[in-house]
Amino acid sequence: MKAADLTVSTGSHWHSGARITDFSYNTLLALVPAIAMGLYHYGISAAGVIGTAVASAMIAEAAMQKLLGKPVTIADGSAAVSGLLLALLLPANTPAYMVVVAAFIGIAIGKQCFGGLGANPLSPALVGWAVLRITKPWVGYLDFDLALINYDLGFSMQYPLAVLKASGASGLHDFNTWNLFLGNQTGGIGASAIVCVLGGGLYMVARGLVRWEIPLCFLLGVFIASSLFRLVDSAAYAGPLFHIVTGNVMIGAFFLSTDNSSAPINRWGMVAFGLFCGMITVVLRVWSVYPDGVVFACLLMSLFVPLLDKLRASPIIVRPATIQITKEARREGASS
Amino acid sequence: MGLRALFGSLPPRIPYSTGNVPVESLALPPRATLLWGGASPGDVGVAVGDTVQTGQNLAREGAGLFMSTVSGTVEEINSFRGADAVDYAVVGINTVEVDSYDSSIKSIEDLDNAPPEQLLATIIRAGFPGFDALVQGATVETLIISALDQEPLTAVSPQVLIERANDVSAGIAMLRRATGAKKVVVAIPHNSAHAADGISVDLAEIVKVRAVYPNGLPEILAKNHGAGQALKTGRNGTVGNTLVVSIEHLVGMVSCLREGRPFVNKIVTCCGKSGGELKNILVRIGTPVSMALDNLDVKLPPGGKLVINGPMHGYSCFSDEQPMTATSDSVLVQEPAEVHRFESTACINCGRCSAVCPEKLEVNLLGRFSEYSIFDKCAELGVENCIECGLCVYVCPAQRPLLHLLAHAKLVLEEETVGK
């Protein structure tokens, strides 16, 4: 047969049109309401943190890729998403150098050292945030009550989880769950805009960019664990709704824990991952020295992803007994 | 967007075509090319210059069956390796207008009472593919007659069901006896359920199948409506317990057996470009695809793609001389702009491939293991269960050549086992 001027390849010869950028650009879009509420509450300083984080994450990505001799892929938007998620967890007046350090460490060590997008075992934004959180001289900057002391936004300027930690559930009478849900609470720039984060998260789920299992089970895990604590002592431990509408739970459920490469992809793996993230969050909120435990819970569970990947919905071979005629059997059949 | 995306395990909706596409006959090609999979030129029993008859076995004695679908003079004997890594013996024949038929295919007047062995032997001798395993001793638990096309942009089966409805019942009864199947299932597309009206309920169980890819693939039919696994003969022997026969082959058997003629004409759906109009043509098996394209007035675009057997799991050809075979259902021409470009991007672990995989394989891991030649891990993850439906490639946002990687791993593992 004579070759013609044709393209050849394996199938499929059609494609759905999905792109890597679908994930990152839609995440940016889904976070716009949360950014808007952050800007509304904290003004230009919030814009500064967001801008610095996104820019330094992208620069870090480009610099590392140049250094490692890889093609520069900042246009795929994944570094921008990491930067943005980092910024949304931080108080509005975090010093710029801290933001830069977190973004660089998150991208350079948390992502590029492991091979870049898809190969990172931990979410870069969470790595950056965790480094800031455990760096002793900077602890005060991440304490929302200290950091946001100069703001008066017309609602209680105490960080709800810090109040819970200090005085137990009985000290929470200032907080109304509905108000907290509407975002009238101090906290990270975007993480505290609960209703906006939820809206963006539901958009991501509806687009199929975030699988519903992880967010649902994350919230369920928080609900279960906090209900158990509540059953033991309702004066000391806050109820499940309070836990869900405060701190980083909402952004954690929809955006932090669902980072593609640091989450499992099998249904039962995702269910277990979400449940454990949620429950560990509550356990850390109750027993750790930190008021919130979402980021550490997500980081911890991400380390278990290779194990969770082994949880399968069904066994590989879903077929009943099959006949197998081997060459030997055929030869025997022929001779007999 | 919506429910389908919400539950990521739902496969993307790729519907089969439903329209009524009349069949037009194509003239006999001046030169036919016959392919014999898994054979070498040495297995061919005729020489260049020999005259052959329609239905004549061209294999040398003891080498099996390689049936000529045309009459004429052998012009070329050659070999080539197909995209499926199978070696083919190729015989080119200059055809003559009037067929002279080989006498070794005997007509069976009374299909209802002929012995099953005779039926089966005649079916195989008449050139219907997929029955070899039965003579080697495989048993058929369930026989599935599929009135679904395997691929989108194909309109063969609905058309046969419309035009040859009378032969279906006779065919089912005959094939049931010939194969000794315990159960017969007729799979009908859900949107043309009335087509099954003429089939007696005593004869077969009729199931409505959603006319959406990949529901028409034999492996999926066997899993959902049969005894589990489609019969398949590979290098490592035969596996499976469910025989899936297309409705076109079924009605073909009825007429071929009654008349004692070989199976030489095949309906092929042609499509000038994705989304274009479909056209059904009846071609002689062995007709080069270029003739079908000339009939459609389609020029092959330089750098475009010529796809046989559908856009999802079909194969692309490097030559427009590629002949139609007994299993060619469709021809699709893609413009260069339509051709999907694969990328060497790393996997981003989004998990869509695993979510759509009808065999529930962990395609994200398999793709990476195969990429780095870690084939023992591929075997652990069950890569041999891949049915090469192409859905993982269809949904991959990183445009990774997943099917290529999985097929490669399968081939390597298969060759290792054959060597043992």
mmCIF file of N, CA, C and O in Angstrom, chain B residues 5 25 38 56 65 81-82 95 110 127 145 148-149 163 167 173 182 199 209 252 317 348 354 370 398:
data_model
loop_
_atom_site.group_PDB
_atom_site.id
_atom_site.type_symbol
_atom_site.label_atom_id
_atom_site.label_comp_id
_atom_site.label_asym_id
_atom_site.label_seq_id
_atom_site.Cartn_x
_atom_site.Cartn_y
_atom_site.Cartn_z
ATOM 1 N N ALA B 5 -21.701 16.088 34.662
ATOM 2 C CA ALA B 5 -20.420 16.487 35.220
ATOM 3 C C ALA B 5 -20.409 16.258 36.728
ATOM 4 O O ALA B 5 -19.392 15.923 37.312
ATOM 5 N N SER B 25 -25.297 0.882 -3.769
ATOM 6 C CA SER B 25 -24.264 -0.087 -4.129
ATOM 7 C C SER B 25 -23.110 0.597 -4.851
ATOM 8 O O SER B 25 -23.311 1.511 -5.633
ATOM 9 N N GLY B 38 -2.584 -11.999 11.111
ATOM 10 C CA GLY B 38 -1.834 -13.031 11.804
ATOM 11 C C GLY B 38 -1.177 -14.037 10.884
ATOM 12 O O GLY B 38 -0.822 -15.131 11.299
ATOM 13 N N GLN B 56 -12.981 -18.716 -2.944
ATOM 14 C CA GLN B 56 -11.891 -19.702 -2.916
ATOM 15 C C GLN B 56 -10.997 -19.475 -1.700
ATOM 16 O O GLN B 56 -10.745 -18.339 -1.305
ATOM 17 N N LEU B 65 -8.032 -20.536 6.929
ATOM 18 C CA LEU B 65 -8.941 -20.041 5.898
ATOM 19 C C LEU B 65 -8.621 -18.594 5.557
ATOM 20 O O LEU B 65 -8.519 -17.745 6.432
ATOM 21 N N ARG B 81 2.409 -4.640 8.522
ATOM 22 C CA ARG B 81 2.101 -4.706 9.949
ATOM 23 C C ARG B 81 1.070 -3.632 10.244
ATOM 24 O O ARG B 81 1.276 -2.452 9.995
ATOM 25 N N GLY B 82 -0.066 -4.055 10.794
ATOM 26 C CA GLY B 82 -1.150 -3.117 11.044
ATOM 27 C C GLY B 82 -0.938 -2.301 12.301
ATOM 28 O O GLY B 82 -0.025 -2.552 13.080
ATOM 29 N N THR B 95 -9.581 -7.718 -10.557
ATOM 30 C CA THR B 95 -10.883 -8.390 -10.573
ATOM 31 C C THR B 95 -11.441 -8.512 -11.987
ATOM 32 O O THR B 95 -11.071 -7.750 -12.883
ATOM 33 N N ASP B 110 -32.604 -26.225 4.033
ATOM 34 C CA ASP B 110 -33.459 -26.250 5.207
ATOM 35 C C ASP B 110 -32.656 -25.838 6.449
ATOM 36 O O ASP B 110 -32.062 -26.668 7.117
ATOM 37 N N GLY B 127 -16.944 -17.064 5.365
ATOM 38 C CA GLY B 127 -16.150 -15.869 5.616
ATOM 39 C C GLY B 127 -16.644 -14.975 6.736
ATOM 40 O O GLY B 127 -16.254 -13.813 6.813
ATOM 41 N N ILE B 145 -27.174 -10.890 19.755
ATOM 42 C CA ILE B 145 -27.305 -10.309 18.423
ATOM 43 C C ILE B 145 -27.413 -8.805 18.631
ATOM 44 O O ILE B 145 -28.345 -8.326 19.268
ATOM 45 N N LEU B 148 -27.013 -2.707 17.562
ATOM 46 C CA LEU B 148 -26.394 -1.402 17.797
ATOM 47 C C LEU B 148 -25.107 -1.317 17.000
ATOM 48 O O LEU B 148 -24.380 -2.305 16.874
ATOM 49 N N ASP B 149 -24.840 -0.132 16.486
ATOM 50 C CA ASP B 149 -23.535 0.060 15.878
ATOM 51 C C ASP B 149 -22.523 0.212 16.986
ATOM 52 O O ASP B 149 -22.849 0.605 18.095
ATOM 53 N N GLU B 163 -34.283 -2.931 6.676
ATOM 54 C CA GLU B 163 -34.407 -3.528 5.349
ATOM 55 C C GLU B 163 -34.524 -5.048 5.385
ATOM 56 O O GLU B 163 -35.091 -5.635 4.473
ATOM 57 N N ASP B 167 -35.448 -11.595 7.876
ATOM 58 C CA ASP B 167 -34.459 -12.656 8.031
ATOM 59 C C ASP B 167 -33.969 -12.810 9.470
ATOM 60 O O ASP B 167 -33.295 -13.782 9.780
ATOM 61 N N ALA B 173 -32.715 -18.301 15.108
ATOM 62 C CA ALA B 173 -32.956 -19.724 15.357
ATOM 63 C C ALA B 173 -31.799 -20.561 14.830
ATOM 64 O O ALA B 173 -31.326 -21.493 15.492
ATOM 65 N N LYS B 182 -26.821 -21.234 25.212
ATOM 66 C CA LYS B 182 -27.900 -21.538 26.150
ATOM 67 C C LYS B 182 -28.954 -20.443 26.138
ATOM 68 O O LYS B 182 -30.107 -20.672 26.435
ATOM 69 N N ILE B 199 -39.569 -9.954 16.049
ATOM 70 C CA ILE B 199 -38.806 -11.056 16.630
ATOM 71 C C ILE B 199 -39.626 -11.737 17.709
ATOM 72 O O ILE B 199 -40.124 -11.082 18.633
ATOM 73 N N VAL B 209 -31.083 -1.123 24.770
ATOM 74 C CA VAL B 209 -29.806 -0.591 25.238
ATOM 75 C C VAL B 209 -29.763 0.884 24.867
ATOM 76 O O VAL B 209 -30.127 1.251 23.749
ATOM 77 N N GLY B 252 -26.744 -11.634 6.961
ATOM 78 C CA GLY B 252 -25.833 -12.081 5.898
ATOM 79 C C GLY B 252 -25.712 -13.603 5.888
ATOM 80 O O GLY B 252 -25.712 -14.238 4.836
ATOM 81 N N CYS B 317 -5.536 5.314 9.043
ATOM 82 C CA CYS B 317 -4.767 4.640 7.992
ATOM 83 C C CYS B 317 -3.692 5.570 7.464
ATOM 84 O O CYS B 317 -3.865 6.780 7.440
ATOM 85 N N ILE B 348 -1.953 15.280 35.223
ATOM 86 C CA ILE B 348 -2.256 16.190 36.333
ATOM 87 C C ILE B 348 -3.120 15.500 37.386
ATOM 88 O O ILE B 348 -3.593 16.133 38.314
ATOM 89 N N SER B 354 -10.202 7.658 34.893
ATOM 90 C CA SER B 354 -10.670 6.544 35.709
ATOM 91 C C SER B 354 -12.176 6.610 35.888
ATOM 92 O O SER B 354 -12.844 5.587 35.968
ATOM 93 N N SER B 370 3.036 2.966 32.294
ATOM 94 C CA SER B 370 3.401 2.570 30.934
ATOM 95 C C SER B 370 4.389 3.567 30.338
ATOM 96 O O SER B 370 5.346 3.189 29.659
ATOM 97 N N ALA B 398 -5.249 16.889 29.750
ATOM 98 C CA ALA B 398 -3.832 17.107 29.431
ATOM 99 C C ALA B 398 -3.491 16.576 28.037
ATOM 100 O O ALA B 398 -2.338 16.593 27.651
#
